[in-house]
CSV table of C-alpha atoms in Angstrom, one decimal:
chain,number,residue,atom,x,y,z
A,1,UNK,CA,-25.9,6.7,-18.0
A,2,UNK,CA,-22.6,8.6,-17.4
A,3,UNK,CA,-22.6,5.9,-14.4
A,4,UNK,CA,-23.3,3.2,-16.5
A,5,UNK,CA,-20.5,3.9,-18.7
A,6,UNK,CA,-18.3,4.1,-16.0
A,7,UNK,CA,-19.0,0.6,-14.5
A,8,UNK,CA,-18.7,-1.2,-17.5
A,9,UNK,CA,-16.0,0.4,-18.6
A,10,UNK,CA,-14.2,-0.8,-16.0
A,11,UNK,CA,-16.3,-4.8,-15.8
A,12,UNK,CA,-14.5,-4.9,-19.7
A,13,UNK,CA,-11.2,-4.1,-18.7
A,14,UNK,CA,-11.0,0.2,-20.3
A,15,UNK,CA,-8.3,1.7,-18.2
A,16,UNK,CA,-9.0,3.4,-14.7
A,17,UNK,CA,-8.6,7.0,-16.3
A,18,UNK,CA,-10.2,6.3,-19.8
A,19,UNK,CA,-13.4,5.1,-18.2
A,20,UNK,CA,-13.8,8.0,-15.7
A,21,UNK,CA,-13.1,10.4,-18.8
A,22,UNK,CA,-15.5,9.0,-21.0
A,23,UNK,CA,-18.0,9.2,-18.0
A,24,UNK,CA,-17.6,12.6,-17.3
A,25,UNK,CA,-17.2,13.5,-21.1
A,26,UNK,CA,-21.0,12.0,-21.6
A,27,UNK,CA,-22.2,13.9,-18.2
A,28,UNK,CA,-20.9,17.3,-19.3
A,29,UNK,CA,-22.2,16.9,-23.1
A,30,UNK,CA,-25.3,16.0,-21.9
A,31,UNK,CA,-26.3,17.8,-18.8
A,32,UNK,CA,-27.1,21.1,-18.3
A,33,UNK,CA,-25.0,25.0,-17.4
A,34,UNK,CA,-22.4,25.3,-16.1
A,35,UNK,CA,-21.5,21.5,-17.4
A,36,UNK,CA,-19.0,21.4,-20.7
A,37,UNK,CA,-17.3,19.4,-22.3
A,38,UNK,CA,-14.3,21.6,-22.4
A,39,UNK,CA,-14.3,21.2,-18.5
A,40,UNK,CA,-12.5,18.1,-18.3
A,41,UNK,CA,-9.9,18.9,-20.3
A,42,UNK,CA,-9.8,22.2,-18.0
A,43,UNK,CA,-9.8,20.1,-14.7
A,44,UNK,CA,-7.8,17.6,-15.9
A,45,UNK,CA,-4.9,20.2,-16.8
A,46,UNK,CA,-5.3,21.9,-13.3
A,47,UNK,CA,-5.1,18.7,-11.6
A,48,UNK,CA,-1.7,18.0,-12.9
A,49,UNK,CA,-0.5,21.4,-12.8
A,50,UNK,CA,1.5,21.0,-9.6
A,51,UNK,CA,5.1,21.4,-9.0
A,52,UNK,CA,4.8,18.3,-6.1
A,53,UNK,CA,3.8,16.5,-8.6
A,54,UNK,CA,6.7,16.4,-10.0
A,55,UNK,CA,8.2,14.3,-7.6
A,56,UNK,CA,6.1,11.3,-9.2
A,57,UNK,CA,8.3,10.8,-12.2
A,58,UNK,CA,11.4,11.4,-10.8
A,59,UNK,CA,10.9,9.1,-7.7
A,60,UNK,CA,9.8,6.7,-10.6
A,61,UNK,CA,12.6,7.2,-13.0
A,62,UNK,CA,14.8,6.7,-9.3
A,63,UNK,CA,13.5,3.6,-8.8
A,64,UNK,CA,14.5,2.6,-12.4
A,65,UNK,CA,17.5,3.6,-12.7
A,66,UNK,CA,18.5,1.8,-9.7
A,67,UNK,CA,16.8,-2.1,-10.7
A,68,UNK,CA,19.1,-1.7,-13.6
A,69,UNK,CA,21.9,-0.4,-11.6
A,70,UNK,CA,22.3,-4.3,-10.1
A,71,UNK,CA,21.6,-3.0,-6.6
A,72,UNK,CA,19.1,-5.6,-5.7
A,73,UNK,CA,22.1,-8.5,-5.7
A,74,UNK,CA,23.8,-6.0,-3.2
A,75,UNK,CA,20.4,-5.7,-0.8
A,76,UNK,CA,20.2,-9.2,-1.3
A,77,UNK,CA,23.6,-10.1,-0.1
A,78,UNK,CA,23.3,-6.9,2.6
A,79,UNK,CA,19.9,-9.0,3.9
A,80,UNK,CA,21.2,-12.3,3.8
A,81,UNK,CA,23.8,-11.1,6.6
A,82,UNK,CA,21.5,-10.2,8.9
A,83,UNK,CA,18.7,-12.6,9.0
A,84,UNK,CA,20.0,-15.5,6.3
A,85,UNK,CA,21.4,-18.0,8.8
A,86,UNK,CA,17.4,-18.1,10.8
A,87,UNK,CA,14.9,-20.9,10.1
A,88,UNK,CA,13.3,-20.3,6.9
A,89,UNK,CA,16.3,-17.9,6.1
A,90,UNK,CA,16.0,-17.5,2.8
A,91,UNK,CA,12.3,-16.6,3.0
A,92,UNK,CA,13.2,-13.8,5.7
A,93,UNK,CA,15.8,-12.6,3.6
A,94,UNK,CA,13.1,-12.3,1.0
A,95,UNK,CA,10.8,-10.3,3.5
A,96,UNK,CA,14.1,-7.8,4.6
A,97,UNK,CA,15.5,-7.4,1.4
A,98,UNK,CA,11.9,-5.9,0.8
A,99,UNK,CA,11.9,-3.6,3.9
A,100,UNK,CA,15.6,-2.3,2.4
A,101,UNK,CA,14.0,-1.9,-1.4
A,102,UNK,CA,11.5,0.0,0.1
A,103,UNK,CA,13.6,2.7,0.7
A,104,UNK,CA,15.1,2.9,-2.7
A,105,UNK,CA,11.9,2.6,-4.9
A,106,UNK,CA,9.1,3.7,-3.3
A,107,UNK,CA,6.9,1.2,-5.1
A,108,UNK,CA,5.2,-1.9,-4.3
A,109,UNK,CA,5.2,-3.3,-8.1
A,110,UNK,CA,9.0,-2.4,-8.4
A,111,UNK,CA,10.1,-4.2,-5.1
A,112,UNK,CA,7.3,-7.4,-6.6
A,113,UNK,CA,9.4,-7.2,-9.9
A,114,UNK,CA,12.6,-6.7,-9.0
A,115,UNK,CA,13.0,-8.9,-6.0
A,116,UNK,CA,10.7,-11.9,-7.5
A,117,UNK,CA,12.9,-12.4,-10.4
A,118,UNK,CA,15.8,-13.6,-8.2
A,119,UNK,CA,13.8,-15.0,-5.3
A,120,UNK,CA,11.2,-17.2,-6.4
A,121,UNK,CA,13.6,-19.3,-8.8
A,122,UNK,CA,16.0,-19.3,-5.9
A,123,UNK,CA,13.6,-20.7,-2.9
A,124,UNK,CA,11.9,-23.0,-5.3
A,125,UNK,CA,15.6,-24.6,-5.7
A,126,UNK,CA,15.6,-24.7,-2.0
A,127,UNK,CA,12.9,-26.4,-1.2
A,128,UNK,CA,9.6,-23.9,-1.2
A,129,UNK,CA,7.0,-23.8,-2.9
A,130,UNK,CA,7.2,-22.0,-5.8
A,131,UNK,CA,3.7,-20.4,-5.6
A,132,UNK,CA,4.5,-19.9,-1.8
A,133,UNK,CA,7.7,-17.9,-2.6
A,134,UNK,CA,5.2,-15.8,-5.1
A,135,UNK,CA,3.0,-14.9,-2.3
A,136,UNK,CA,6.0,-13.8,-0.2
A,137,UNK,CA,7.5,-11.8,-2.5
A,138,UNK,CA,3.9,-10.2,-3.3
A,139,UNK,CA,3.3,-9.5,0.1
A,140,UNK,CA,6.2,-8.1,1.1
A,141,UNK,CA,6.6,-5.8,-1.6
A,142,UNK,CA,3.6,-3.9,0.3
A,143,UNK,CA,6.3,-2.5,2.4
A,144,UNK,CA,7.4,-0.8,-0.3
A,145,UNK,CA,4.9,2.7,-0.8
A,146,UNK,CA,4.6,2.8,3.5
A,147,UNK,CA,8.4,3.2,4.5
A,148,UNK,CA,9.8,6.2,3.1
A,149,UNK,CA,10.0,7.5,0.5
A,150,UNK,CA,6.7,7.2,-1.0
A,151,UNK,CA,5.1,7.9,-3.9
A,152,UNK,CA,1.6,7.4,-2.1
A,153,UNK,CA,2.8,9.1,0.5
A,154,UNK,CA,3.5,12.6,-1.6
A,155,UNK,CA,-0.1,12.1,-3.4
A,156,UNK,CA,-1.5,11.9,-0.4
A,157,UNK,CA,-0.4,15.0,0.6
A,158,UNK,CA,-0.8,16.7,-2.7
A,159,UNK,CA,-4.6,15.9,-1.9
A,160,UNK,CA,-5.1,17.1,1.7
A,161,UNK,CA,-3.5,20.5,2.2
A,162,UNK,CA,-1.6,20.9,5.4
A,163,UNK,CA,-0.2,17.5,6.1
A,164,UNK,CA,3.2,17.7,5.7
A,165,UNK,CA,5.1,14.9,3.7
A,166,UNK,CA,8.3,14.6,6.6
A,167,UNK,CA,5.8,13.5,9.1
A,168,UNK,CA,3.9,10.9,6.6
A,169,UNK,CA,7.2,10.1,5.9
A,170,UNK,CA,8.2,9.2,9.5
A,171,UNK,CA,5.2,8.0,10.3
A,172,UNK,CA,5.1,5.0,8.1
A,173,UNK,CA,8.4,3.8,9.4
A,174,UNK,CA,7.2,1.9,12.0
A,175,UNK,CA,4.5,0.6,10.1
A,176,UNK,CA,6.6,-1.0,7.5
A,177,UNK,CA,8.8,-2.8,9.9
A,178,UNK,CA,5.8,-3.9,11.9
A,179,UNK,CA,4.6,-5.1,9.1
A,180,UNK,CA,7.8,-7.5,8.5
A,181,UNK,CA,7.9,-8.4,11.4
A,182,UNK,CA,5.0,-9.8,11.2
A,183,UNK,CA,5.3,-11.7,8.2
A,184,UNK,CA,8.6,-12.8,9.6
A,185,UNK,CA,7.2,-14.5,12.8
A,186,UNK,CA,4.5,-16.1,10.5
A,187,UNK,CA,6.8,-17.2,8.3
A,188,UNK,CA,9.4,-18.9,10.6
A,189,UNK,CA,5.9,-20.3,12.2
A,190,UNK,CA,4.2,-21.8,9.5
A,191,UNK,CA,6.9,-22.5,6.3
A,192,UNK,CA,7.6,-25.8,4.9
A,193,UNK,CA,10.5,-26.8,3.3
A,194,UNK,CA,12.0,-29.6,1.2
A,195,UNK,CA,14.3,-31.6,3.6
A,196,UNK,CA,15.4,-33.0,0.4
A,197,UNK,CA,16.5,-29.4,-0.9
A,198,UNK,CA,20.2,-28.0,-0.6
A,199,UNK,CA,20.6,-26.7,3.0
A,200,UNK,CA,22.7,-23.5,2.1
A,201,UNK,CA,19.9,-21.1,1.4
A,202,UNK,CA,22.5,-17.9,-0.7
A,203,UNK,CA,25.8,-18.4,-2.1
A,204,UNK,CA,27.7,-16.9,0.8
A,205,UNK,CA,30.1,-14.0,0.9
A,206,UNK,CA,32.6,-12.4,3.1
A,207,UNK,CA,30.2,-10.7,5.9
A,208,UNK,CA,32.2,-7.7,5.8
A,209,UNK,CA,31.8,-7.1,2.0
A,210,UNK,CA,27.9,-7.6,1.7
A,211,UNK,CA,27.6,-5.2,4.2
A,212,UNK,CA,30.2,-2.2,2.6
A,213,UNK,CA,28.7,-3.1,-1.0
A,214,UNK,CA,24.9,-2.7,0.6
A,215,UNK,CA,26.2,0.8,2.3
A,216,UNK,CA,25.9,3.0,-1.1
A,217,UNK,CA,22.2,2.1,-1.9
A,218,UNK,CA,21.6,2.3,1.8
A,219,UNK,CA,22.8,5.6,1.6
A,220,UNK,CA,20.4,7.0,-0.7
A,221,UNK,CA,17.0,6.9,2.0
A,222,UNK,CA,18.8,8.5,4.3
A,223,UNK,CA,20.4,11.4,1.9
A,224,UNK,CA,16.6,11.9,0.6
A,225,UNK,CA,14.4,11.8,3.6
A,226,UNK,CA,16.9,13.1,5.8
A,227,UNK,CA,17.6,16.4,3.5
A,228,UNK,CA,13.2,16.3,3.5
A,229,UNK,CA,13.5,16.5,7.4
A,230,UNK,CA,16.2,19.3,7.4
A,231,UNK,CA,14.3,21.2,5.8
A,232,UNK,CA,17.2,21.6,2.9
A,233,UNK,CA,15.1,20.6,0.1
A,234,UNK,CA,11.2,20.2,-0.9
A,235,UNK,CA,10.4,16.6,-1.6
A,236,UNK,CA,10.4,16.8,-5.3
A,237,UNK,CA,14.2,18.4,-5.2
A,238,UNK,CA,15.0,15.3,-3.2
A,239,UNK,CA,13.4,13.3,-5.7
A,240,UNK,CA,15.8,15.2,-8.4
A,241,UNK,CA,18.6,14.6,-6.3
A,242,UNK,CA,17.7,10.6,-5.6
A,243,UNK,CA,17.6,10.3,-9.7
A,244,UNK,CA,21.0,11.9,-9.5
A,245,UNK,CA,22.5,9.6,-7.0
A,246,UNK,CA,21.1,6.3,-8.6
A,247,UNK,CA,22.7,7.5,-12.3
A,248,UNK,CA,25.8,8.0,-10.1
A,249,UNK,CA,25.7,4.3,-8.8
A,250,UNK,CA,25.1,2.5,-11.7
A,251,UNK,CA,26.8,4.3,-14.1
A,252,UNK,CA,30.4,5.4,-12.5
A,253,UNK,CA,30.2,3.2,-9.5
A,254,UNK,CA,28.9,-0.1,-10.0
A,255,UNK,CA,28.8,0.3,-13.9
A,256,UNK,CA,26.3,-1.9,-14.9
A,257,UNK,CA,24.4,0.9,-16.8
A,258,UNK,CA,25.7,1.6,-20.5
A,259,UNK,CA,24.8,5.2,-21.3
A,260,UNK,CA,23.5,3.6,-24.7
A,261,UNK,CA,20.7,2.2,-21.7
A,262,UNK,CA,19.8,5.7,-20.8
A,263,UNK,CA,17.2,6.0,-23.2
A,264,UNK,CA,14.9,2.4,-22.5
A,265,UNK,CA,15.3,3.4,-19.0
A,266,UNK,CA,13.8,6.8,-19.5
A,267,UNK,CA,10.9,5.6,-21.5
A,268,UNK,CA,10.4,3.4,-19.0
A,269,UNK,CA,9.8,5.3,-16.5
A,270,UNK,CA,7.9,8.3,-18.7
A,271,UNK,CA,5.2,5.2,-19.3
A,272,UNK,CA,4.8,4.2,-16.0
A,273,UNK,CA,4.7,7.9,-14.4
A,274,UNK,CA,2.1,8.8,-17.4
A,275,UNK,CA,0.0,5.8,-16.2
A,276,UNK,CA,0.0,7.3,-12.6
A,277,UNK,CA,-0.3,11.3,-14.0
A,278,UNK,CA,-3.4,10.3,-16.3
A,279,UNK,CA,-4.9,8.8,-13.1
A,280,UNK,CA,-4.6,12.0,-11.3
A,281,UNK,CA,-5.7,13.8,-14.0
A,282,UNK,CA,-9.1,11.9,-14.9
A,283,UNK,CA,-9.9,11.3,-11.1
A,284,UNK,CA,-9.6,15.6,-10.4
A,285,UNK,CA,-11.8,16.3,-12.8
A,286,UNK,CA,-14.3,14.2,-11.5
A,287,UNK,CA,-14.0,15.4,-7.8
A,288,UNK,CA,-14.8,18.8,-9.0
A,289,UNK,CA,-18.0,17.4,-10.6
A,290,UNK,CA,-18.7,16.2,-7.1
A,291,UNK,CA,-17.4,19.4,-5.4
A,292,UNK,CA,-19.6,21.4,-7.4
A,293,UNK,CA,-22.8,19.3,-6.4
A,294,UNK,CA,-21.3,19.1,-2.8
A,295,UNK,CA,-21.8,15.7,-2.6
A,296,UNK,CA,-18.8,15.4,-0.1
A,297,UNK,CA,-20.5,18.3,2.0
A,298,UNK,CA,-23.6,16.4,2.1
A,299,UNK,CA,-21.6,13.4,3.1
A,300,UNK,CA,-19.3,15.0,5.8
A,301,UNK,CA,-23.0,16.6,7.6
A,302,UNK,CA,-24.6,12.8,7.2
A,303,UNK,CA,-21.6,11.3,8.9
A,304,UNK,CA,-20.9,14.0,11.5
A,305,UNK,CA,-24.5,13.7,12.5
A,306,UNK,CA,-25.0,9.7,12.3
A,307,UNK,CA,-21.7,8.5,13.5
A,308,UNK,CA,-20.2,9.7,16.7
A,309,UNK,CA,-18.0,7.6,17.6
A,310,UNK,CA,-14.2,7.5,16.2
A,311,UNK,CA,-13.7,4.0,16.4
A,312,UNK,CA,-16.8,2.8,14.9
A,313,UNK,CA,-15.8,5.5,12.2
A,314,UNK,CA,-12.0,3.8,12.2
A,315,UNK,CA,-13.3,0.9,11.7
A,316,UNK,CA,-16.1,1.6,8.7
A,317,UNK,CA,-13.0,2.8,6.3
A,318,UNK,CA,-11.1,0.1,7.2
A,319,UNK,CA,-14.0,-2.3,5.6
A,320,UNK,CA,-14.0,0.5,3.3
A,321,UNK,CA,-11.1,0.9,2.1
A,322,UNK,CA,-10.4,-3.0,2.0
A,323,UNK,CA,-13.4,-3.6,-0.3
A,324,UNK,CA,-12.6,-0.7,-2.9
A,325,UNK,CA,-8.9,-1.5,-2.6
A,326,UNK,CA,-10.4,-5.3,-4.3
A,327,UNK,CA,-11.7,-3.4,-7.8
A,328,UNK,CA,-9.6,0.4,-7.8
A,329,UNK,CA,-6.2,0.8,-7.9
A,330,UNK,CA,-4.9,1.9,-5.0
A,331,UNK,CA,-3.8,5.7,-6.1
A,332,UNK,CA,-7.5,5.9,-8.1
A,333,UNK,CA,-8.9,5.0,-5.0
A,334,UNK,CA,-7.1,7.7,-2.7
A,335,UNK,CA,-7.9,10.4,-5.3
A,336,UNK,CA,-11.9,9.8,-4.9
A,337,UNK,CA,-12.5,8.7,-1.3
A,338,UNK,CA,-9.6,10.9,0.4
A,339,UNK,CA,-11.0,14.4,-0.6
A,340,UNK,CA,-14.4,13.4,1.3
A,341,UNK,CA,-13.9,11.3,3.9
A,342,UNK,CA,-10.5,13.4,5.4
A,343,UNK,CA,-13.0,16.2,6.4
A,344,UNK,CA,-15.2,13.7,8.2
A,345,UNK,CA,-12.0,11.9,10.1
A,346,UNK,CA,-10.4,15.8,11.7
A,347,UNK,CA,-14.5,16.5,12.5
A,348,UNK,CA,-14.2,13.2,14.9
A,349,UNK,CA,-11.0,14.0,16.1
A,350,UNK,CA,-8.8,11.4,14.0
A,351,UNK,CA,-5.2,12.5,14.1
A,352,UNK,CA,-4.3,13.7,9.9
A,353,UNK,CA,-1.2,11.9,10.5
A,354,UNK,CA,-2.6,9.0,11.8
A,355,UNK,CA,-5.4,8.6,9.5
A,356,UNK,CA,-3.1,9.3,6.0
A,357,UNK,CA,-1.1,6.5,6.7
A,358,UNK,CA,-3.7,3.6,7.9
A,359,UNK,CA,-5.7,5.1,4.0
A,360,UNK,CA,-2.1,4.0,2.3
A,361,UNK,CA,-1.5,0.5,4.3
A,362,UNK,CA,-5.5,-0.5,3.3
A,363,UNK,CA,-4.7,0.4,-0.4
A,364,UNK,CA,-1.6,-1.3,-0.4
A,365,UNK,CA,-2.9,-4.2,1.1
A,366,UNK,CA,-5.4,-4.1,-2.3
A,367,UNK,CA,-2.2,-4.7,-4.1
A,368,UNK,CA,-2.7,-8.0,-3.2
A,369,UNK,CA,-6.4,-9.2,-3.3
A,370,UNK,CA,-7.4,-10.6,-7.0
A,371,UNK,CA,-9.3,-9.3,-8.8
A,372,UNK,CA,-7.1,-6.5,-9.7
A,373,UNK,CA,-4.2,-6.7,-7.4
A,374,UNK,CA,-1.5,-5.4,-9.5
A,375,UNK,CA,2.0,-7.4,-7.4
A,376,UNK,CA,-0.5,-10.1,-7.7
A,377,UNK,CA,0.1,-10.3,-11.5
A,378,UNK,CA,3.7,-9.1,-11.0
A,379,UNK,CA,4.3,-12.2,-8.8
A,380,UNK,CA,2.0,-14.5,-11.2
A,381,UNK,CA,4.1,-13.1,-14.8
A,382,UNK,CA,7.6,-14.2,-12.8
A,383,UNK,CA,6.6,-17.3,-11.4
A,384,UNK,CA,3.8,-18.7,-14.0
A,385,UNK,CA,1.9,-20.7,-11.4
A,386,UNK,CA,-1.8,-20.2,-12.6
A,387,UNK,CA,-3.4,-16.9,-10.4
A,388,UNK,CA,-5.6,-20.0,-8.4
A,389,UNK,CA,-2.4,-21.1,-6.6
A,390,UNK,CA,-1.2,-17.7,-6.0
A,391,UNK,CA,-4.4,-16.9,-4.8
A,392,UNK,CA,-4.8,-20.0,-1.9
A,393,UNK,CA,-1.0,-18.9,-1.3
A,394,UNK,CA,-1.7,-15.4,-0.8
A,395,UNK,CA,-4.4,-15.3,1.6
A,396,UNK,CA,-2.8,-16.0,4.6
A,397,UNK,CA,-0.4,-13.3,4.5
A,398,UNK,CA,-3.4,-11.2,3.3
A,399,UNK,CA,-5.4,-11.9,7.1
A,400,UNK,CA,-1.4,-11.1,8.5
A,401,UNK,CA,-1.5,-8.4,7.0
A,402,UNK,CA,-5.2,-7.0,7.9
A,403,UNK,CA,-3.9,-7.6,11.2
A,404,UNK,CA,-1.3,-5.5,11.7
A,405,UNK,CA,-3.5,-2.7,9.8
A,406,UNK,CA,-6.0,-3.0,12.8
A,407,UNK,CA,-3.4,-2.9,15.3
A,408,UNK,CA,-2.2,0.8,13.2
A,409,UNK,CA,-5.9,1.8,13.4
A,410,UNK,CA,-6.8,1.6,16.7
A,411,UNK,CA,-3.6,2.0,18.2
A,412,UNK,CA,-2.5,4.9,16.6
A,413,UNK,CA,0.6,5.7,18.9
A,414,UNK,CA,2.1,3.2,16.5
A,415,UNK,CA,1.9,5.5,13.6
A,416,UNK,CA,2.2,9.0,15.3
A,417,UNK,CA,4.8,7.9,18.2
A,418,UNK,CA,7.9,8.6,15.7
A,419,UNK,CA,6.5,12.1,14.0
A,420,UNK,CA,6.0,13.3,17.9
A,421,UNK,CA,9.4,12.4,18.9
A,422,UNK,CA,10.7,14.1,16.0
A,423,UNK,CA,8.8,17.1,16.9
A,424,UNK,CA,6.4,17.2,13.3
């Protein structure tokens, strides 16, 4: 029943959290000692009772702060420098403004938000189609939780104790430009464009000045990751100090945030971290249900004795992962799977490393894949195309993008090469 509940809860639409408390709330009032009911408020409390997690809000509230601050004009402009004057420029500007976000936000539905509300008005005036510049902007937002910082990244490691967050962090550089590169060679390979449209793709501006006003936000990554690396501050002091930096931008620098703003802005981000937290919460309090009746025990002996080889192993959670990321959200999904199949991965001799960041890429990629992929209705609210054109849009980039997950998986030297070098 307890499962029942669970699956219909989510079939009807009941939030991730509510319908995983109201399972477990029905299990422990109905089964027998040690189960209570008072245990999932309990595990739920412990769950979020972590000073890491603190970094969640405030990478959050970061990424807030600087969408309003009128920074993503400047990466726009900063992008449009470097890769604006190639075929299909405006789409590739699209793709590298995304890698630049990335490392301002942390967040794949910030980047689809923020960068889709210039973007897919301004290709559709140039001659793309506006579902295609959609898909784009959807898929290159994925970027956005692999290159540091990351708010997946920091879960991640929250879950699976001694994995540090600087070598997650380095590790999913290369990954994310991999990953628009790729896009960027299928792009210039495959786009059509309006010879009819305008040919200039962005109003143009002095080189020289897009690339000193894109120097401040640029500045930010490097301050928090590289302070992270240092060893100066934990990852949710950077996270404390990025808030800090983006109030500085936008309200004494660049002044597009009214102090009168503050408020909205922190709501804002208190509803969105709360979605996220409440998450967490609900999904801890089940894995100690499933603890408790080591079921990821069991799981880990079946595998270890079933499966012996890494690759077939690699290549079961890719499916895996790929199929859950189509119905869980992606941080849901980390929270249940991680905790019992990480054990299994170090048993085979998967690098922790290695196997943490090809977990993020397939979740991200279910950012996506209808029927829940959240940039998906992102994309679909800015551009109002109907979710069946997005859809037939999207699904090239989608196989694009399973691509270069494959080449992560079974070539991990591209995900552990830069943690090596950098001696984590």
């Amino acid at each position: 029943m307890a499962f029942i509940i669970l699956i219909v809860g989510l079939l009807i639409g009941v939030p991730i959290a509510v319908s995983i408390i109201a399972a477990l709330m029905f299990f422990m009032a109905t089964g027998e000692a040690p189960y209570a009911m008072r245990l999932v408020a309990t595990e739920m409390f412990k769950g979020m009772n972590s000073f890491p997690l603190l970094a969640i809000p405030l990478f959050v509230l970061a990424g807030e702060v600087m969408t309003e601050s009128g920074i993503t004009s400047r990466i726009i402009a900063f992008a449009n420098v470097l890769v604006g004057r190639l075929r299909a420029g405006l789409a590739l500007v699209n793709i590298w403004a995304s890698v630049i976000f990335a490392g301002l936000s942390g967040s794949a539905v910030a980047d689809t938000s923020a960068i889709g509300r210039v973007f897919i008005p301004e290709m559709e005036k140039h001659g793309y189609d506006r579902a295609y510049a959609a898909a784009l902007t959807a898929a290159s937002s994925v970027i956005g939780p692999i290159i540091p910082p990351s708010i997946p990244v920091i879960i991640y490691a929250l879950i699976v104790s001694g994995v540090s967050v600087p070598a997650l962090f380095m590790a999913g550089v290369v990954p994310g430009i991999l990953l628009a590169i790729f896009l960027s060679i299928w792009v210039m390979l495959t786009v059509k464009i309006d010879k009819n449209a305008p040919a200039n793709d962005l109003p143009q501006q002095p080189a020289m000045q897009a690339i000193l006003q894109g120097i401040p936000p640029l500045l930010m990554p490097v301050f928090v990751v590289g302070s992270i690396l240092l060893g100066i501050v934990t990852p949710t002091e950077a996270a404390s100090f990025a808030v800090a930096y983006a109030l500085f931008l936008g309200v004494f620098v660049y002044r597009n945030i009214k102090i009168s703003a503050l408020p909205r802005i922190f709501r804002d981000a208190m509803r969105d971290s709360s979605v996220i937290l409440i998450i967490i919460g609900a999904v801890s309090a089940a894995n100690w249900l499933l603890t408790y009746n080591r079921l990821p025990n069991m799981l880990t002996e079946w595998v270890l004795a079933n499966v012996d080889s890494k690759t077939a192993f690699l290549l079961a959670v890719m499916v895996l992962f790929l199929v859950v990321g189509l119905f869980l959200e992606g941080i849901a999904a980390m929270l249940v799977l991680v905790p019992i199949l990480h054990p299994i991965a170090v048993g085979l001799g998967v690098d922790p490393v290695h196997f943490g960041i090809i977990v993020i890429f397939n979740l991200m990629i279910g950012l996506i894949t209808p029927p829940l992929g959240l940039c998906l209705f992102v994309a679909e609210g800015v551009a109002q195309v109907g979710m069946a054109r997005l859809i037939k849009q999207i699904m090239p980039f989608f196989f694009v993008e399973v691509l270069v997950l494959a080449i992560l998986t079974f070539v991990p030297q591209t995900v552990t090469f830069l943690p090596t070098i950098l001696g984590y």
